[in-house]
Structures are given as C-alpha cells and as structure tokens.
C-alpha cells in the first residue's frame, strides 16, 4: 500500500467516525428538542384543557351545592300538593333557575326530577324540545339513582338536542319539616339536575390544530369519545387495546407510544377526574418529519464535513508527508543514477527534514568520493595531467565540435626520446620526476601558445594529456591552418632546450612529435590517433627531436616555412631589407600629401620576396618586431635626410604589426627615433589593422593614446574587412580611416561595394576623420571616390611603391607646377 | 286595580332577599310583633287603594294600615312562599290563588258576622272562584284588554290577534304583561280557546303564537301609568292592560284607546284574604267591614277606575262611571269572557314552562 493510501486509510475512518458521531449526537439532540417542543406544546394544551374541564366540573359541583341549599327549593320540594307546587310555587322556582341561567348561560337546562323520574321542573334557555317528561326509565336517570353519592356527574349526549353535555345532579335529601328536625330521617325528594353546555370545550378541542396533525380526545374510561379534534375518524368507543394501553399508563400525566396497524402514535394523556381523561395522539411520522428534515440537513452537513476534512487531510498529508517523501525518493533515485547535483529542500524541522539533511550530507560525501574517483579515473596519477580515458573522452567531444563548426583541430603525439635509457641510468624515481617536470613544462608552453587560436571564443581549451609511460598528447582544439600546429610543435621542441634538474643532475632531453590535422587527415578519432602515432614514428625515424605531419605536403610546407624563417633571421642580421614608399595624393588636387612605408626583402639568391610571403612568417616567429623597428628607423631617418637636403617632405605612414604592438616597446621606439632624429611628429603616422585592435588589452590601448599625445597620427588600416566595429572609432584615438582595397577594387562594378565605400566616407566625414582609399587602380575608381568626397587616394592609378631615390625626385619635382608632375608620371 | 310596576332589577333584588333562608321571615315576624297593636300589615298592589280612605280609617278606629306592595301575582306568591304565608294581616289576592293559599293552610276563614257589610257584596262575585266565599272578601273586578295608540295603527284594534300577530306599524312597540296565566291565557283566547285550556295541542299552539309574537314585543312587563308612560311618549303603541289602568292613561292622552277584543276577555276579581298566621284578625275584619261601607267603596272604585263588587256602592257611583263599557263591559263581551279557574297541577306546570320560555 502506498503511503498516501495508508494516510487515507488511517485518518479517514477517524475523521468519519468523529464527524459521524458529532452528526449523530447533534441529530439526536435536535430531534429530542423538536419532539420536546412538540410534546411540550401538546402537553400544555392538554393540561390547559384538562384544567378547563376540571374547573367546569368544580364550578358545576359548587354551583349545584349552592343551588340545592336554596330555602325556596327545599320548601318547593317539601310541598307535596301538586296544585300548590305548580300553581303557586313553580313560577318562583322557574325564576330562580332562570336567574342561575342568566348568571351562567352554559347551564342551559336546569331541572328538578322527582324520585320516580318525573320531570317536575325544567328550565331551558331556548325552546329546547323535551323528548319526555318521564325520565324514570332513561339510562341516565337509572345511573343517577343507582349512585351512592349525592352528586352524580356524567358527560353524555343529551337526547333533547343531541349535544354532548355535562350532566350534574344532586339528590335532594330533605327532612319533613313537620317531623323532628333532628332525629327524623332525610327522605329523597327529588334530583336537582343541571345540564351544562360544553360548547367551549368542544370548540377548544375540535378546533385544536397543530403542525403535527395531533388528535385531541376527551373520553371517559369506557372509551367513549366525547370530543375529538381533526378530521381523522376515530372509532368511538376507542378500541379496547388502545384504551387498555392508555389506561395502563394512566398516572396523572403520562406519555407513551401506541401503534395501530398502519401508524405509530405518541400519546400524551391527562387525567381530568375519575371518569374522564384527555388524550393527545401525535402521529409519529409527522412528529418526526421535522426532525427527519433536520436529519437530512445534518447528514448533508456531515457528508460535506467528511469530504472537506478528508480532502484537507489528503492535501496536508500530501503536502507535508507524501510529497517530501516522494521528493526524497526521486532524489535518491537520481542519486542512484549518478546525478550528484541534485538538491532538496531541507528546511522542514521535522523527521522528514532530518531525513532530507541526512540525505544531503550523504550526497555531499558521495560527491566528494565521486570527484576523487573521477580524478583518479581521469587523471594521471604521476603528473596530474588528464589520462588516456579522459583524453579519449575529450577528444571525441572536440572532434564532434570541430565537425559541427567546420573547424580544424590538430592532434600531436609526443614521445620522449631515449627515455628508457634515462630510466635505466637514473632510476625510476628520477624518471618519474623527469616526467613530472616535463609535463609541467609542456603545460606551460601550451598555455603560452594559447594566443594562436585565441580568436575563437567558444572553443574548448587546448589539452595536454599523458597516455602512459613517456607518451603525451597535445590537442589543439581549434586551429586556423595547419601551420599553427607546426608553430606549437616548434615551441615545444624549443622549450626543452633548457636542461631539467634531476637530483642535481642536469639532464637534456628531446622529444619527437607526430601531428595530424582534422579534417584534412582523417575524420574520425581512431584514424586521427593512428595517424598521429604514425607521424610520431616518422619523427623518430627522421632522427628524433623534431615534429612530423602525417601528410607529406604539410611536411613540405612546414619545411619551407622553417627554411624561410631561418633565412629571415639571417636577413634581419644581414639587413637584407629595403623600404619602398607609395605616395598618397589629395583627391582634389592630386598633390602628394603622404607616403606609406612598405618593407621589401631582397633575398641574396631568390631576389626580391614579396611582403605577403614573409610577413606572416615574420609575425609568427616574432622577427617582425626587429623588422618593424628597422622600418620605422629607416623611414624617420629618410625624412630627416630629405629635410636636410631640402626635399619637400610629406608625412610617412608606417604599419605596426600585432607582435610589435603587443611588445609595448613601440612607444619608446617611436619617441626615441623621433627625438634622436628631430623629425617633427607630424611627419610620422602609424597604421594599425582592425585585428590588432580586436585583441588589444587595456594597456595597449593606453599606449595608443600615449602615441597619439605625442602628435603622431593614427590610421586604421584595412577598414571594412574585419569586424569594422563602430565602437573602435569611438574607443580609439583614430585620425585616419583607410578603406580596404577589396572594396575599392569593385567600386565601379559592384553597386554594393560602391554603396559601402560611400557609406564609409560619409561616416568618416561625420566623425571628422580623414579618409584614405587604397588600391585605386583606375580612373573610374578615382573619380567615383573623388566625387564621394574621399580625401586621399593611394594606388597604382597615381603611383606605385618606389625606392626612396625615386620619391625624392618626385617630391622635388612636385615643387614644380602640378601639370609637370603629371607629365613626369 | 292600580299597579305600579317596579323595575325588574328591584324585583330580582327582592326575590333574592326572599330566597335567603329564614332571614326575611325573621325580620317580618319581628317587625310585626314590634309594631303597635293598632297596626295592620297589608300586602297589596301599589296605587290601588285610596290613601285618604286609609287616613279616615285610622282617624275613625285608630288603626294604621301599612302597605307592602307587590308587582305581579307571582311575586306576591313568592313573598308568601318565602315566609310560608306569615307576616301579614291582610293580603289582596286574585281570586284564582285563594284555593292554593287555603290548601297550603295559609288562610283564615271569613266569618260573615265579623264583617256585616258583606251583605252589600254581590253573591256572584263572592262565589266566583273556588274557596273564594270561604276565605275571601271581594273588592274590585275588571277585565284585561288592549290599549293602543289610535294614531299609530292603520285600523282600529278589535281582536286579540291584532296584538299577537301585530301589523308592521307596531312591531317592536308592544308591551305584554309578564304573567303566565295572562300571557298564555290571552294567546289561547286569541286562538279561540278557553283561557283555562288543558289541551296540550292548544297549549302548544298558544306557545307558538307567543314565540312568534316575541320579536314584535318591546318588553314583557306592565305598562307604566303616569304622564311619562311609554304609551304617552310614543315608545309603545300597544299594550295588554287592565281596563282601569287604560282609563288612567286616557286621561293623559286621548289618542290612547282601550278595547275589549271581540273574542272576549278575562274577567278578574280581587279579594282580601286574612292569613291564618295573623294575630289581628279582628282588626282586619274591622278594616274589611269599613271599606265595604257603600260610600267608602264607591270612592275606592272611582279612585282605581274599576268596577266594584259591592252592589250598594254601585248605586252611589256616577252614571257615566256606570255606563262606561270599559269599566262595565257589555253583556255581549261578558258572555264571551271567562275567569281563570284552577288548572290541574301538571297543566299549570305547562303554563309555567311556556311562560318561562316566552319571557326569556
């Protein structure tokens, strides 16, 4: 059973029983109250009516006593002579009785019956027909005569008017006045009979209506019903069984239940006197109807309460117990599946909260263990470098990324040359030490080389790993071309030029490197690894301490570059470079307004080598720095010479390469050259490319500002080819914008390029920049640019780069009218 | 016969006092004994007896006659009933009651030699009622007829039925005597039966006639006689009335006429009787003898406007008095008229029942 089910299973019966109990108790109390109210009203009516009847009896009894004490009546009854009685005396008696009736109209018939039952005197309120004057044989007279008491009362149906009436009579026992008034016996002279109208009781009972359909009955002990309320027919006399039950319960007031064939009744009884009683018969179904309605309401309320409480319990149980437990369970499952990053709420201050805290503690311990295991599993114990497992894992990911981004990456296999010998001679401990130091040095070298591919922001970091023994791998995750790998390889080889200190021994070691390039050599990891291995063996075969590409063409190129680099070193030392100048003309006047200094390498064997062929090598190898400085010195001195010779001079622009810029010496170089030559600042301009600025650090930018402050103007070269961020224009102290030749080239054929040029010029004008267009080779291009308000034109259309002597002549010639200059050209 | 009608409430009060056991008897006895020897207690109708005659009698014999009045015959009966016939020296009674009183032993026989003037009294009247000769001394006689306002009826009244089945104009303006014999008897007479009928069917008819008349009746009582009489004021238009009283009313308003209905009427005669319990029978006889002096009797008859039983006195009456047919009815009427006779007891009871029913 689930926890939720258990909670419901346990709590619901408790709630249900509790609420049912409350419902049952309230129902029973309400029912009791209803029944009490009903029976209370009925009882009070019963008692009142009983009281009325009793008062009637009492009054009648007292009245008849009073009437019978009348001297007149006694005299009348003692008069035996009928003639005297009826002629003389009876009117008096009639008047007497009439006066009684006036006082109490309920006494609608007052009579004197003689002992033989003859109706001697009858006084009635209305002309009530008299059935008979001879009452002697009537049942009621017989009963009157039989009774031992002087007083006789009976409720009966008066045959004269058919009405239920109370008859009360008194035996008139009188002494003969002619005899001894003390000793003579009293003789019966007649009966004084009063018949009393029970109208008001009749009315009271028959009209009694309550909401329960109660039947009120006035009856005698023989079961004769005199008055009855309601329309329900009741047998008269009352069935013996019912009466018997009623009698059995008769003790003053009582309440009991009787049932006939169809209904059950609550019966309230009340004793009027020895012969009369009153009953109230309340049909139980009606009596309880109200409480049934009540019961319905209670049931409804109870059910609602159960539903609400159950739902509440369900909700609370779910919220505070089940849900946290489920969360814990899910977390445990997650943990079991190895997800250690899960976190669960530990704020609860109950047992579940404690459980959650224990769980989290367990998770933390597990995580620590896990990391330890991972480190052990993925890292080399000796060097701390990633091991084979991690390398393979990472390599798969890198290849995948490279494939997705159509990038290249390179894998190098590095093997220590003659490591076995070292191990053997120095021992394994020192061997291990050597491996540790080697690993560290390789790592540092790789880290320093990072800048090579720094432009890729989203690339994975390069990795160096130890596969085992003396085998290492380097993974360059993103390279621009195959040469990058050669550069790194060369640096690694160079890094081992310094000896390692092993227990006071200086040890020189070399390595062999095999390189393979994705996707050039292979497109899956296995082949790449295999290729790298093969390449590494090639390197061993080539005499160790070198690197080899898997591809032969790459090896050839690498060799060529290596050769070039070597020659370039020589060229710097032997000063095989010269500087050419290309004039820049004012677009309007066509006057020469500036020169761009361009370096040329005059190879002793190969002749002049174009800048494109050696500048990249110079940059990679760092030779560009001395070359650049040389160009700068040469150009500045040229100006000074021209000034001294009286040649009219124009400013010269000198290109600054990235390594120059980053060496941070450039400012010092510029200022020292200018100071030493005394050439005014305005004659020197420096040109930077967008890519230099792109990676410029804050320090470099500050330096740029410093240069600017000296008065040297700064040109942004190749504008439009790189990122061409407008932000540069804001951030850097630019004076001149040079539109790249690639735009100018198609300016007349490609409307888009034309638009771009127009836009750049317009933009520069807005920013108060001086615009130079380079690579202008035709008249159309020139005119277009001129029309677009370009300031300055550089290109073959006007001048090619020329040696200083030619420029000198040109500048001198320019002193002559412009027209002649054009002719010279 | 002159009658003063007391208010019913007074009667009732009296009745209740009478009903109290012993007291009245005691007081009555005490008062009688305390009075001087020369005093006579007379139970009588009110305004029936000329006070001057009483004054003369006192002057002549030194005997004071003190009157106690009753309103109806039945009240007189009650008074006597409550005292068992004691407390009085003289009682004026209607003729039909004498036999009952005598049977009750309440009366003393009349000794002729004690009242010499009895010789003037008509034998016819002396013997007109059972036991009247033995126990009674006749006084005045009269009839019972109808008084009515001639200006209020559409036609002259001639029949008892004009009273019992009255025309629209007099509805609610009728006064009927509150007496069982008079009410039932005249109803019987109206129906053409004897006033002494014992026939149940006739009595039942009479009862129905009376009950049918009841809504038209203003009151069951005796009409007042003075200037303020309802007949004079117009509150009542028609009434049963004794002939002499009608004559008194006529003196106040000539528009009031008296008629003896064509069916005949009831003849009555009042008698003086002497209770057996009286200690002053001698004085009583002296008084009776005095009033039957013809000259005295003539004055008494004229005072009350009724015919006298004393033939000698009759001769002394003025002619117009003697010729008044309202006082001395015609022979024709007299032939149709009756006196009340004793009824069998249970018939009397029947009369009582009817009367009681009607006056309620």
GROMACS .gro file of C-alpha atoms in nm, chain A residues 398-744:
model
  347
  398UNK     CA    1   3.646   1.808  -2.963
  399UNK     CA    2   3.622   1.627  -3.294
  400UNK     CA    3   3.249   1.642  -3.274
  401UNK     CA    4   3.256   2.015  -3.206
  402UNK     CA    5   3.505   2.077  -3.485
  403UNK     CA    6   3.287   1.887  -3.724
  404UNK     CA    7   2.986   2.081  -3.624
  405UNK     CA    8   3.160   2.417  -3.658
  406UNK     CA    9   3.366   2.315  -3.965
  407UNK     CA   10   3.681   2.398  -3.782
  408UNK     CA   11   4.015   2.233  -3.786
  409UNK     CA   12   4.189   2.079  -3.494
  410UNK     CA   13   4.523   1.915  -3.454
  411UNK     CA   14   4.642   1.618  -3.254
  412UNK     CA   15   5.003   1.575  -3.154
  413UNK     CA   16   5.167   1.263  -3.025
  414UNK     CA   17   5.472   1.332  -2.816
  415UNK     CA   18   5.721   1.070  -2.719
  416UNK     CA   19   6.031   1.119  -2.512
  417UNK     CA   20   6.343   1.031  -2.700
  418UNK     CA   21   6.554   0.770  -2.528
  419UNK     CA   22   6.350   0.772  -2.210
  420UNK     CA   23   6.432   0.407  -2.140
  421UNK     CA   24   6.795   0.494  -2.121
  422UNK     CA   25   6.727   0.772  -1.871
  423UNK     CA   26   6.517   0.544  -1.664
  424UNK     CA   27   6.781   0.282  -1.667
  425UNK     CA   28   7.064   0.515  -1.577
  426UNK     CA   29   6.893   0.740  -1.326
  427UNK     CA   30   6.639   0.501  -1.183
  428UNK     CA   31   6.264   0.503  -1.192
  429UNK     CA   32   6.226   0.762  -0.922
  430UNK     CA   33   6.417   1.023  -1.109
  431UNK     CA   34   6.248   0.903  -1.427
  432UNK     CA   35   5.915   0.979  -1.269
  433UNK     CA   36   6.047   1.312  -1.151
  434UNK     CA   37   6.156   1.389  -1.502
  435UNK     CA   38   5.812   1.302  -1.635
  436UNK     CA   39   5.655   1.535  -1.380
  437UNK     CA   40   5.887   1.821  -1.477
  438UNK     CA   41   5.837   1.752  -1.842
  439UNK     CA   42   5.463   1.754  -1.801
  440UNK     CA   43   5.482   2.090  -1.625
  441UNK     CA   44   5.700   2.242  -1.891
  442UNK     CA   45   5.481   2.114  -2.172
  443UNK     CA   46   5.178   2.251  -1.996
  444UNK     CA   47   5.330   2.597  -1.958
  445UNK     CA   48   5.430   2.605  -2.321
  446UNK     CA   49   5.086   2.511  -2.436
  447UNK     CA   50   4.934   2.775  -2.216
  448UNK     CA   51   5.161   3.043  -2.361
  449UNK     CA   52   5.077   2.936  -2.712
  450UNK     CA   53   4.714   2.982  -2.649
  451UNK     CA   54   4.707   3.316  -2.819
  452UNK     CA   55   4.749   3.149  -3.153
  453UNK     CA   56   4.391   3.050  -3.170
  454UNK     CA   57   4.261   3.299  -2.924
  455UNK     CA   58   4.013   3.447  -3.166
  456UNK     CA   59   3.772   3.159  -3.119
  457UNK     CA   60   3.567   3.241  -2.822
  458UNK     CA   61   3.365   2.927  -2.795
  459UNK     CA   62   3.648   2.683  -2.845
  460UNK     CA   63   3.740   2.415  -2.599
  461UNK     CA   64   4.065   2.473  -2.416
  462UNK     CA   65   4.366   2.301  -2.560
  463UNK     CA   66   4.465   1.992  -2.371
  464UNK     CA   67   4.775   1.805  -2.284
  465UNK     CA   68   4.742   1.452  -2.158
  466UNK     CA   69   4.961   1.163  -2.058
  467UNK     CA   70   4.863   0.843  -2.220
  468UNK     CA   71   5.107   0.634  -2.029
  469UNK     CA   72   5.482   0.579  -1.994
  470UNK     CA   73   5.657   0.858  -2.179
  471UNK     CA   74   5.373   0.918  -2.420
  472UNK     CA   75   5.192   1.255  -2.419
  473UNK     CA   76   4.934   1.404  -2.644
  474UNK     CA   77   4.851   1.763  -2.717
  475UNK     CA   78   4.515   1.851  -2.855
  476UNK     CA   79   4.480   2.188  -3.029
  477UNK     CA   80   4.109   2.220  -3.041
  478UNK     CA   81   4.081   2.497  -3.294
  479UNK     CA   82   4.346   2.599  -3.545
  480UNK     CA   83   4.335   2.839  -3.832
  481UNK     CA   84   4.562   2.638  -4.051
  482UNK     CA   85   4.796   2.351  -4.028
  483UNK     CA   86   5.087   2.581  -3.967
  484UNK     CA   87   4.956   2.661  -3.621
  485UNK     CA   88   5.033   2.310  -3.518
  486UNK     CA   89   5.387   2.345  -3.651
  487UNK     CA   90   5.434   2.661  -3.452
  488UNK     CA   91   5.323   2.494  -3.133
  489UNK     CA   92   5.536   2.192  -3.209
  490UNK     CA   93   5.836   2.409  -3.264
  491UNK     CA   94   5.783   2.582  -2.935
  492UNK     CA   95   5.753   2.256  -2.755
  493UNK     CA   96   6.082   2.146  -2.904
  494UNK     CA   97   6.236   2.479  -2.809
  495UNK     CA   98   6.100   2.452  -2.454
  496UNK     CA   99   6.324   2.152  -2.399
  497UNK     CA  100   6.637   2.346  -2.486
  498UNK     CA  101   6.679   2.422  -2.116
  499UNK     CA  102   6.807   2.125  -1.912
  500UNK     CA  103   6.598   1.955  -1.637
  501UNK     CA  104   6.745   1.934  -1.288
  502UNK     CA  105   6.713   1.581  -1.158
  503UNK     CA  106   6.869   1.535  -0.821
  504UNK     CA  107   7.148   1.777  -0.906
  505UNK     CA  108   7.197   1.619  -1.243
  506UNK     CA  109   7.148   1.837  -1.546
  507UNK     CA  110   6.963   1.632  -1.797
  508UNK     CA  111   6.893   1.729  -2.160
  509UNK     CA  112   6.611   1.553  -2.330
  510UNK     CA  113   6.440   1.574  -2.663
  511UNK     CA  114   6.103   1.472  -2.789
  512UNK     CA  115   5.956   1.351  -3.113
  513UNK     CA  116   5.620   1.489  -3.224
  514UNK     CA  117   5.372   1.349  -3.470
  515UNK     CA  118   5.094   1.579  -3.592
  516UNK     CA  119   4.770   1.500  -3.763
  517UNK     CA  120   4.507   1.753  -3.865
  518UNK     CA  121   4.134   1.717  -3.869
  519UNK     CA  122   3.964   1.708  -4.112
  520UNK     CA  123   4.250   1.700  -4.353
  521UNK     CA  124   4.400   1.372  -4.247
  522UNK     CA  125   4.102   1.183  -4.113
  523UNK     CA  126   3.754   1.246  -3.991
  524UNK     CA  127   3.727   1.006  -3.700
  525UNK     CA  128   3.915   0.984  -3.376
  526UNK     CA  129   4.059   0.638  -3.424
  527UNK     CA  130   4.217   0.725  -3.757
  528UNK     CA  131   4.345   1.053  -3.619
  529UNK     CA  132   4.513   0.879  -3.327
  530UNK     CA  133   4.661   0.622  -3.557
  531UNK     CA  134   4.785   0.896  -3.794
  532UNK     CA  135   4.942   1.089  -3.509
  533UNK     CA  136   5.119   0.778  -3.394
  534UNK     CA  137   5.247   0.708  -3.742
  535UNK     CA  138   5.361   1.070  -3.776
  536UNK     CA  139   5.540   1.044  -3.443
  537UNK     CA  140   5.732   0.739  -3.564
  538UNK     CA  141   5.821   0.933  -3.873
  539UNK     CA  142   5.969   1.194  -3.647
  540UNK     CA  143   6.170   0.925  -3.468
  541UNK     CA  144   6.291   0.799  -3.798
  542UNK     CA  145   6.388   1.148  -3.905
  543UNK     CA  146   6.641   1.148  -3.620
  544UNK     CA  147   6.425   1.246  -3.328
  545UNK     CA  148   6.394   1.595  -3.172
  546UNK     CA  149   6.161   1.710  -3.448
  547UNK     CA  150   5.800   1.705  -3.549
  548UNK     CA  151   5.634   1.547  -3.844
  549UNK     CA  152   5.297   1.593  -4.005
  550UNK     CA  153   5.111   1.287  -4.106
  551UNK     CA  154   5.064   1.448  -4.451
  552UNK     CA  155   5.374   1.488  -4.669
  553UNK     CA  156   5.258   1.810  -4.830
  554UNK     CA  157   5.218   1.956  -4.492
  555UNK     CA  158   5.561   1.839  -4.404
  556UNK     CA  159   5.694   2.011  -4.719
  557UNK     CA  160   5.519   2.336  -4.639
  558UNK     CA  161   5.634   2.317  -4.286
  559UNK     CA  162   5.985   2.261  -4.408
  560UNK     CA  163   5.960   2.554  -4.643
  561UNK     CA  164   5.834   2.783  -4.374
  562UNK     CA  165   6.102   2.662  -4.146
  563UNK     CA  166   6.360   2.739  -4.408
  564UNK     CA  167   6.212   3.080  -4.471
  565UNK     CA  168   6.212   3.159  -4.107
  566UNK     CA  169   6.574   3.064  -4.081
  567UNK     CA  170   6.660   3.282  -4.380
  568UNK     CA  171   6.454   3.564  -4.239
  569UNK     CA  172   6.667   3.557  -3.926
  570UNK     CA  173   6.968   3.584  -4.141
  571UNK     CA  174   6.802   3.864  -4.337
  572UNK     CA  175   6.749   4.067  -4.025
  573UNK     CA  176   7.108   4.016  -3.918
  574UNK     CA  177   7.242   4.095  -4.262
  575UNK     CA  178   6.996   4.375  -4.327
  576UNK     CA  179   6.861   4.239  -4.650
  577UNK     CA  180   6.554   4.464  -4.627
  578UNK     CA  181   6.483   4.789  -4.801
  579UNK     CA  182   6.194   5.035  -4.768
  580UNK     CA  183   5.975   5.149  -5.059
  581UNK     CA  184   5.729   5.434  -5.039
  582UNK     CA  185   5.393   5.465  -5.208
  583UNK     CA  186   5.266   5.818  -5.242
  584UNK     CA  187   4.917   5.922  -5.132
  585UNK     CA  188   4.758   6.205  -5.328
  586UNK     CA  189   4.493   6.458  -5.243
  587UNK     CA  190   4.180   6.352  -5.424
  588UNK     CA  191   4.106   6.706  -5.540
  589UNK     CA  192   4.447   6.850  -5.616
  590UNK     CA  193   4.622   6.523  -5.688
  591UNK     CA  194   4.915   6.663  -5.491
  592UNK     CA  195   5.122   6.412  -5.294
  593UNK     CA  196   5.015   6.455  -4.936
  594UNK     CA  197   5.169   6.144  -4.776
  595UNK     CA  198   5.372   5.826  -4.821
  596UNK     CA  199   5.319   5.472  -4.693
  597UNK     CA  200   5.640   5.294  -4.598
  598UNK     CA  201   5.645   4.934  -4.726
  599UNK     CA  202   5.922   4.683  -4.641
  600UNK     CA  203   6.093   4.476  -4.913
  601UNK     CA  204   6.319   4.172  -4.867
  602UNK     CA  205   6.600   4.140  -5.118
  603UNK     CA  206   6.699   3.773  -5.091
  604UNK     CA  207   7.062   3.712  -5.195
  605UNK     CA  208   6.958   3.415  -5.401
  606UNK     CA  209   6.583   3.442  -5.466
  607UNK     CA  210   6.586   3.819  -5.524
  608UNK     CA  211   6.302   4.033  -5.402
  609UNK     CA  212   6.050   3.837  -5.193
  610UNK     CA  213   5.702   3.998  -5.174
  611UNK     CA  214   5.587   4.103  -4.831
  612UNK     CA  215   5.295   3.858  -4.836
  613UNK     CA  216   5.538   3.568  -4.845
  614UNK     CA  217   5.748   3.660  -4.549
  615UNK     CA  218   5.546   3.895  -4.329
  616UNK     CA  219   5.328   3.611  -4.180
  617UNK     CA  220   5.643   3.409  -4.104
  618UNK     CA  221   5.800   3.717  -3.956
  619UNK     CA  222   5.496   3.772  -3.739
  620UNK     CA  223   5.479   3.409  -3.622
  621UNK     CA  224   5.843   3.395  -3.547
  622UNK     CA  225   5.846   3.733  -3.378
  623UNK     CA  226   6.102   3.860  -3.631
  624UNK     CA  227   5.853   4.123  -3.729
  625UNK     CA  228   5.946   4.319  -3.417
  626UNK     CA  229   6.306   4.389  -3.518
  627UNK     CA  230   6.197   4.427  -3.880
  628UNK     CA  231   5.929   4.675  -3.784
  629UNK     CA  232   6.171   4.876  -3.573
  630UNK     CA  233   6.412   4.883  -3.859
  631UNK     CA  234   6.146   5.007  -4.099
  632UNK     CA  235   6.047   5.277  -3.857
  633UNK     CA  236   6.404   5.396  -3.804
  634UNK     CA  237   6.474   5.385  -4.174
  635UNK     CA  238   6.165   5.584  -4.267
  636UNK     CA  239   6.219   5.851  -4.000
  637UNK     CA  240   6.583   5.891  -4.094
  638UNK     CA  241   6.474   5.924  -4.458
  639UNK     CA  242   6.257   6.218  -4.364
  640UNK     CA  243   6.534   6.374  -4.168
  641UNK     CA  244   6.773   6.328  -4.466
  642UNK     CA  245   6.520   6.478  -4.704
  643UNK     CA  246   6.466   6.771  -4.476
  644UNK     CA  247   6.838   6.828  -4.450
  645UNK     CA  248   6.864   6.803  -4.827
  646UNK     CA  249   6.583   7.047  -4.870
  647UNK     CA  250   6.350   6.799  -5.027
  648UNK     CA  251   5.991   6.890  -4.954
  649UNK     CA  252   5.862   6.622  -4.721
  650UNK     CA  253   5.521   6.474  -4.659
  651UNK     CA  254   5.415   6.252  -4.366
  652UNK     CA  255   5.503   5.885  -4.383
  653UNK     CA  256   5.272   5.607  -4.257
  654UNK     CA  257   5.432   5.305  -4.104
  655UNK     CA  258   5.247   4.974  -4.040
  656UNK     CA  259   5.252   4.834  -3.693
  657UNK     CA  260   5.214   4.457  -3.661
  658UNK     CA  261   5.042   4.278  -3.378
  659UNK     CA  262   5.358   4.146  -3.208
  660UNK     CA  263   5.509   4.496  -3.228
  661UNK     CA  264   5.206   4.644  -3.075
  662UNK     CA  265   5.193   4.385  -2.803
  663UNK     CA  266   5.562   4.413  -2.718
  664UNK     CA  267   5.479   4.753  -2.575
  665UNK     CA  268   5.812   4.882  -2.667
  666UNK     CA  269   5.672   5.059  -2.965
  667UNK     CA  270   5.605   5.381  -2.783
  668UNK     CA  271   5.960   5.404  -2.663
  669UNK     CA  272   6.089   5.318  -3.006
  670UNK     CA  273   5.876   5.586  -3.170
  671UNK     CA  274   5.967   5.857  -2.924
  672UNK     CA  275   6.335   5.769  -2.920
  673UNK     CA  276   6.359   5.772  -3.302
  674UNK     CA  277   6.174   6.098  -3.332
  675UNK     CA  278   6.380   6.252  -3.055
  676UNK     CA  279   6.710   6.128  -3.197
  677UNK     CA  280   6.633   6.249  -3.549
  678UNK     CA  281   6.450   6.563  -3.454
  679UNK     CA  282   6.181   6.493  -3.712
  680UNK     CA  283   5.858   6.669  -3.630
  681UNK     CA  284   5.581   6.438  -3.508
  682UNK     CA  285   5.350   6.540  -3.781
  683UNK     CA  286   5.559   6.360  -4.037
  684UNK     CA  287   5.503   6.024  -3.881
  685UNK     CA  288   5.184   5.823  -3.888
  686UNK     CA  289   5.124   5.470  -3.766
  687UNK     CA  290   4.882   5.222  -3.921
  688UNK     CA  291   4.705   4.951  -3.726
  689UNK     CA  292   4.470   4.681  -3.851
  690UNK     CA  293   4.134   4.602  -3.702
  691UNK     CA  294   4.253   4.260  -3.589
  692UNK     CA  295   4.523   4.421  -3.375
  693UNK     CA  296   4.269   4.636  -3.203
  694UNK     CA  297   4.035   4.344  -3.163
  695UNK     CA  298   4.263   4.167  -2.922
  696UNK     CA  299   4.415   4.477  -2.772
  697UNK     CA  300   4.443   4.484  -2.400
  698UNK     CA  301   4.377   4.789  -2.191
  699UNK     CA  302   4.746   4.854  -2.157
  700UNK     CA  303   4.795   4.860  -2.535
  701UNK     CA  304   4.507   5.100  -2.574
  702UNK     CA  305   4.657   5.332  -2.318
  703UNK     CA  306   4.980   5.318  -2.512
  704UNK     CA  307   4.795   5.410  -2.827
  705UNK     CA  308   4.663   5.716  -2.652
  706UNK     CA  309   5.017   5.798  -2.542
  707UNK     CA  310   5.140   5.775  -2.900
  708UNK     CA  311   4.862   5.997  -3.012
  709UNK     CA  312   4.952   6.251  -2.747
  710UNK     CA  313   5.299   6.285  -2.896
  711UNK     CA  314   5.135   6.418  -3.209
  712UNK     CA  315   5.178   6.109  -3.420
  713UNK     CA  316   4.860   6.042  -3.614
  714UNK     CA  317   4.697   5.702  -3.604
  715UNK     CA  318   4.547   5.535  -3.908
  716UNK     CA  319   4.301   5.247  -3.907
  717UNK     CA  320   4.409   5.019  -4.190
  718UNK     CA  321   4.205   4.770  -4.387
  719UNK     CA  322   3.881   4.923  -4.264
  720UNK     CA  323   3.581   4.714  -4.357
  721UNK     CA  324   3.746   4.375  -4.366
  722UNK     CA  325   3.736   4.281  -4.006
  723UNK     CA  326   3.470   4.345  -3.755
  724UNK     CA  327   3.463   4.713  -3.853
  725UNK     CA  328   3.307   4.794  -3.525
  726UNK     CA  329   3.194   5.149  -3.495
  727UNK     CA  330   3.294   5.110  -3.139
  728UNK     CA  331   3.663   5.128  -3.240
  729UNK     CA  332   3.607   5.464  -3.386
  730UNK     CA  333   3.480   5.575  -3.053
  731UNK     CA  334   3.720   5.392  -2.825
  732UNK     CA  335   4.044   5.452  -3.013
  733UNK     CA  336   4.204   5.779  -3.096
  734UNK     CA  337   4.180   5.731  -3.470
  735UNK     CA  338   4.270   6.016  -3.709
  736UNK     CA  339   4.267   5.845  -4.044
  737UNK     CA  340   4.047   5.578  -4.191
  738UNK     CA  341   4.182   5.367  -4.471
  739UNK     CA  342   3.923   5.194  -4.690
  740UNK     CA  343   4.041   4.845  -4.769
  741UNK     CA  344   4.147   4.773  -5.121
  742UNK     CA  345   3.896   4.490  -5.154
  743UNK     CA  346   3.610   4.746  -5.159
  744UNK     CA  347   3.786   4.986  -5.388
   0.00000   0.00000   0.00000
